Backbone as JSON Lines, residues from 0, in Angstrom:
{"i":0,"aa":"M","n":[4.81,12.4,-2.36],"ca":[5.83,11.59,-2.97],"c":[5.44,11.31,-4.41]}
{"i":1,"aa":"N","n":[6.4,11.27,-5.28],"ca":[6.13,11.01,-6.69],"c":[6.76,9.7,-7.16]}
{"i":2,"aa":"E","n":[6.87,8.74,-6.31],"ca":[7.48,7.47,-6.67],"c":[6.41,6.5,-7.15]}
{"i":3,"aa":"D","n":[6.57,5.96,-8.37],"ca":[5.67,4.93,-8.88],"c":[6.2,3.57,-8.48]}
{"i":4,"aa":"I","n":[5.28,2.67,-8.16],"ca":[5.67,1.32,-7.78],"c":[4.57,0.35,-8.2]}
{"i":5,"aa":"L","n":[4.95,-0.88,-8.52],"ca":[3.99,-1.89,-8.93],"c":[3.61,-2.78,-7.76]}
{"i":6,"aa":"F","n":[2.31,-2.99,-7.58],"ca":[1.78,-3.89,-6.56],"c":[0.66,-4.7,-7.17]}
{"i":7,"aa":"N","n":[0.49,-5.91,-6.67],"ca":[-0.67,-6.73,-7.0],"c":[-1.76,-6.34,-6.0]}
{"i":8,"aa":"P","n":[-2.91,-5.82,-6.45],"ca":[-3.95,-5.4,-5.52],"c":[-4.4,-6.5,-4.56]}
{"i":9,"aa":"G","n":[-4.24,-7.75,-4.95],"ca":[-4.6,-8.86,-4.08],"c":[-3.69,-9.0,-2.87]}
{"i":10,"aa":"N","n":[-2.54,-8.36,-2.88],"ca":[-1.6,-8.41,-1.75],"c":[-1.8,-7.27,-0.76]}
{"i":11,"aa":"A","n":[-2.82,-6.47,-0.93],"ca":[-3.05,-5.33,-0.04],"c":[-3.41,-5.81,1.36]}
{"i":12,"aa":"I","n":[-2.87,-5.12,2.36],"ca":[-3.23,-5.38,3.75],"c":[-4.63,-4.84,4.01]}
{"i":13,"aa":"A","n":[-4.94,-3.68,3.42],"ca":[-6.24,-3.05,3.59],"c":[-6.51,-2.14,2.4]}
{"i":14,"aa":"S","n":[-7.79,-1.85,2.19],"ca":[-8.17,-0.87,1.16],"c":[-9.4,-0.12,1.65]}
{"i":15,"aa":"N","n":[-9.47,1.14,1.29],"ca":[-10.58,1.98,1.73],"c":[-10.54,3.27,0.93]}
{"i":16,"aa":"V","n":[-11.7,3.88,0.73],"ca":[-11.75,5.17,0.05],"c":[-11.25,6.27,0.98]}
{"i":17,"aa":"N","n":[-11.45,6.11,2.27],"ca":[-11.05,7.11,3.26],"c":[-9.58,6.9,3.66]}
{"i":18,"aa":"P","n":[-8.7,7.84,3.32],"ca":[-7.28,7.66,3.67],"c":[-7.04,7.63,5.17]}
{"i":19,"aa":"N","n":[-7.88,8.26,5.97],"ca":[-7.69,8.24,7.43],"c":[-7.85,6.83,7.99]}
{"i":20,"aa":"D","n":[-8.74,6.03,7.4],"ca":[-8.9,4.63,7.82],"c":[-7.64,3.83,7.5]}
{"i":21,"aa":"I","n":[-7.02,4.1,6.36],"ca":[-5.79,3.41,5.99],"c":[-4.66,3.81,6.94]}
{"i":22,"aa":"I","n":[-4.59,5.07,7.3],"ca":[-3.55,5.53,8.24],"c":[-3.71,4.85,9.59]}
{"i":23,"aa":"R","n":[-4.96,4.76,10.09],"ca":[-5.21,4.07,11.36],"c":[-4.8,2.6,11.27]}
{"i":24,"aa":"T","n":[-5.17,1.95,10.18],"ca":[-4.81,0.55,9.98],"c":[-3.3,0.38,9.93]}
{"i":25,"aa":"A","n":[-2.61,1.29,9.27],"ca":[-1.14,1.23,9.19],"c":[-0.52,1.35,10.57]}
{"i":26,"aa":"Q","n":[-1.04,2.26,11.39],"ca":[-0.49,2.44,12.74],"c":[-0.71,1.2,13.6]}
{"i":27,"aa":"I","n":[-1.89,0.61,13.51],"ca":[-2.19,-0.6,14.28],"c":[-1.34,-1.77,13.78]}
{"i":28,"aa":"T","n":[-1.25,-1.91,12.48],"ca":[-0.46,-2.99,11.88],"c":[1.01,-2.85,12.25]}
{"i":29,"aa":"A","n":[1.55,-1.65,12.17],"ca":[2.96,-1.42,12.49],"c":[3.24,-1.75,13.96]}
{"i":30,"aa":"D","n":[2.31,-1.43,14.85],"ca":[2.51,-1.71,16.27],"c":[2.51,-3.21,16.57]}
{"i":31,"aa":"K","n":[1.75,-3.99,15.82],"ca":[1.61,-5.42,16.07],"c":[2.69,-6.26,15.39]}
{"i":32,"aa":"R","n":[3.37,-5.7,14.41],"ca":[4.3,-6.47,13.59],"c":[5.65,-6.65,14.27]}
{"i":33,"aa":"Q","n":[6.21,-7.83,14.11],"ca":[7.57,-8.08,14.59],"c":[8.59,-7.68,13.54]}
{"i":34,"aa":"E","n":[8.25,-7.9,12.27],"ca":[9.12,-7.48,11.18],"c":[8.86,-6.01,10.91]}
{"i":35,"aa":"K","n":[9.88,-5.27,10.68],"ca":[9.73,-3.81,10.53],"c":[9.88,-3.36,9.09]}
{"i":36,"aa":"D","n":[9.3,-4.12,8.15],"ca":[9.3,-3.67,6.76],"c":[8.46,-2.42,6.63]}
{"i":37,"aa":"T","n":[8.79,-1.61,5.65],"ca":[8.07,-0.37,5.43],"c":[6.67,-0.64,4.89]}
{"i":38,"aa":"L","n":[5.69,0.05,5.45],"ca":[4.33,0.03,4.94],"c":[4.13,1.29,4.1]}
{"i":39,"aa":"V","n":[3.37,1.18,3.03],"ca":[3.11,2.34,2.18],"c":[1.62,2.44,1.88]}
{"i":40,"aa":"M","n":[1.14,3.68,1.82],"ca":[-0.22,3.95,1.39],"c":[-0.15,4.47,-0.04]}
{"i":41,"aa":"V","n":[-0.92,3.84,-0.92],"ca":[-0.98,4.26,-2.32],"c":[-2.43,4.55,-2.68]}
{"i":42,"aa":"K","n":[-2.62,5.26,-3.79],"ca":[-3.97,5.62,-4.22],"c":[-4.19,5.18,-5.65]}
{"i":43,"aa":"D","n":[-5.35,4.55,-5.89],"ca":[-5.79,4.21,-7.24],"c":[-6.6,5.41,-7.74]}
{"i":44,"aa":"H","n":[-6.05,6.16,-8.67],"ca":[-6.69,7.39,-9.12],"c":[-7.91,7.13,-10.0]}
{"i":45,"aa":"N","n":[-8.12,5.88,-10.43],"ca":[-9.31,5.57,-11.22],"c":[-10.57,5.54,-10.37]}
{"i":46,"aa":"N","n":[-10.47,5.04,-9.13],"ca":[-11.65,4.96,-8.27],"c":[-11.45,5.6,-6.9]}
{"i":47,"aa":"N","n":[-10.37,6.35,-6.73],"ca":[-10.05,7.06,-5.48],"c":[-9.92,6.15,-4.27]}
{"i":48,"aa":"E","n":[-9.62,4.89,-4.48],"ca":[-9.43,3.96,-3.38],"c":[-7.97,3.97,-2.94]}
{"i":49,"aa":"H","n":[-7.76,3.9,-1.64],"ca":[-6.42,3.85,-1.06],"c":[-6.12,2.41,-0.64]}
{"i":50,"aa":"F","n":[-4.86,2.02,-0.77],"ca":[-4.42,0.68,-0.39],"c":[-3.23,0.78,0.54]}
{"i":51,"aa":"L","n":[-3.1,-0.21,1.41],"ca":[-1.95,-0.32,2.3],"c":[-1.19,-1.58,1.9]}
{"i":52,"aa":"F","n":[0.1,-1.42,1.61],"ca":[0.95,-2.53,1.2],"c":[2.22,-2.55,2.04]}
{"i":53,"aa":"E","n":[2.83,-3.75,2.13],"ca":[4.18,-3.88,2.63],"c":[5.11,-3.74,1.44]}
{"i":54,"aa":"M","n":[6.2,-3.04,1.61],"ca":[7.15,-2.86,0.5],"c":[7.69,-4.19,0.01]}
{"i":55,"aa":"R","n":[7.84,-5.17,0.88],"ca":[8.38,-6.46,0.42],"c":[7.39,-7.21,-0.46]}
{"i":56,"aa":"N","n":[6.13,-6.79,-0.52],"ca":[5.13,-7.44,-1.37],"c":[4.98,-6.76,-2.72]}
{"i":57,"aa":"R","n":[5.89,-5.89,-3.09],"ca":[5.77,-5.25,-4.39],"c":[5.93,-6.31,-5.48]}
{"i":58,"aa":"A","n":[5.34,-6.06,-6.61],"ca":[5.3,-7.05,-7.67],"c":[6.67,-7.27,-8.28]}
{"i":59,"aa":"G","n":[7.06,-8.51,-8.39],"ca":[8.3,-8.86,-9.07],"c":[7.99,-9.2,-10.52]}
{"i":60,"aa":"D","n":[8.97,-9.72,-11.21],"ca":[8.79,-10.05,-12.62],"c":[7.66,-11.04,-12.85]}
{"i":61,"aa":"S","n":[7.46,-11.98,-11.94],"ca":[6.44,-13.01,-12.14],"c":[5.02,-12.48,-11.95]}
{"i":62,"aa":"D","n":[4.84,-11.38,-11.25],"ca":[3.51,-10.85,-10.96],"c":[3.13,-9.67,-11.82]}
{"i":63,"aa":"K","n":[3.95,-9.29,-12.77],"ca":[3.68,-8.06,-13.52],"c":[2.38,-8.09,-14.29]}
{"i":64,"aa":"D","n":[1.9,-9.27,-14.68],"ca":[0.64,-9.34,-15.41],"c":[-0.55,-9.01,-14.5]}
{"i":65,"aa":"K","n":[-0.4,-9.19,-13.2],"ca":[-1.47,-8.88,-12.24],"c":[-1.26,-7.54,-11.55]}
{"i":66,"aa":"A","n":[-0.11,-6.93,-11.74],"ca":[0.27,-5.73,-11.01],"c":[-0.31,-4.47,-11.63]}
{"i":67,"aa":"K","n":[-0.49,-3.47,-10.76],"ca":[-0.9,-2.13,-11.19],"c":[0.13,-1.15,-10.68]}
{"i":68,"aa":"S","n":[0.27,-0.06,-11.4],"ca":[1.18,1.0,-11.0],"c":[0.45,1.98,-10.1]}
{"i":69,"aa":"Y","n":[1.05,2.31,-8.97],"ca":[0.48,3.26,-8.02],"c":[1.52,4.3,-7.67]}
{"i":70,"aa":"K","n":[1.06,5.44,-7.22],"ca":[1.94,6.47,-6.67],"c":[1.89,6.36,-5.15]}
{"i":71,"aa":"I","n":[3.05,6.31,-4.54],"ca":[3.12,6.25,-3.08],"c":[2.71,7.6,-2.52]}
{"i":72,"aa":"E","n":[1.75,7.57,-1.62],"ca":[1.3,8.82,-0.97],"c":[1.92,9.01,0.4]}
{"i":73,"aa":"R","n":[2.22,7.88,1.08],"ca":[2.77,8.01,2.42],"c":[3.48,6.71,2.81]}
{"i":74,"aa":"K","n":[4.59,6.84,3.52],"ca":[5.32,5.66,4.05],"c":[5.18,5.65,5.56]}
{"i":75,"aa":"F","n":[5.13,4.45,6.11],"ca":[5.02,4.27,7.56],"c":[6.15,3.4,8.05]}
């Protein structure tokens, strides 16, 4: 996927260098959640770390000073 999106790294559900760990966490999190918002895995290309975010936690206008731009690698 080539979609850029802004997230505050402090809102991440999980982070890890190994994308397989993020995928496992996403599957477990999705199974336990009552709300069915989309989860996304993004990658920080500066340090090769992957993050798991809920789409509803993307940075709005008030968080842009803390937000970073990421490319979505996978949606769950």
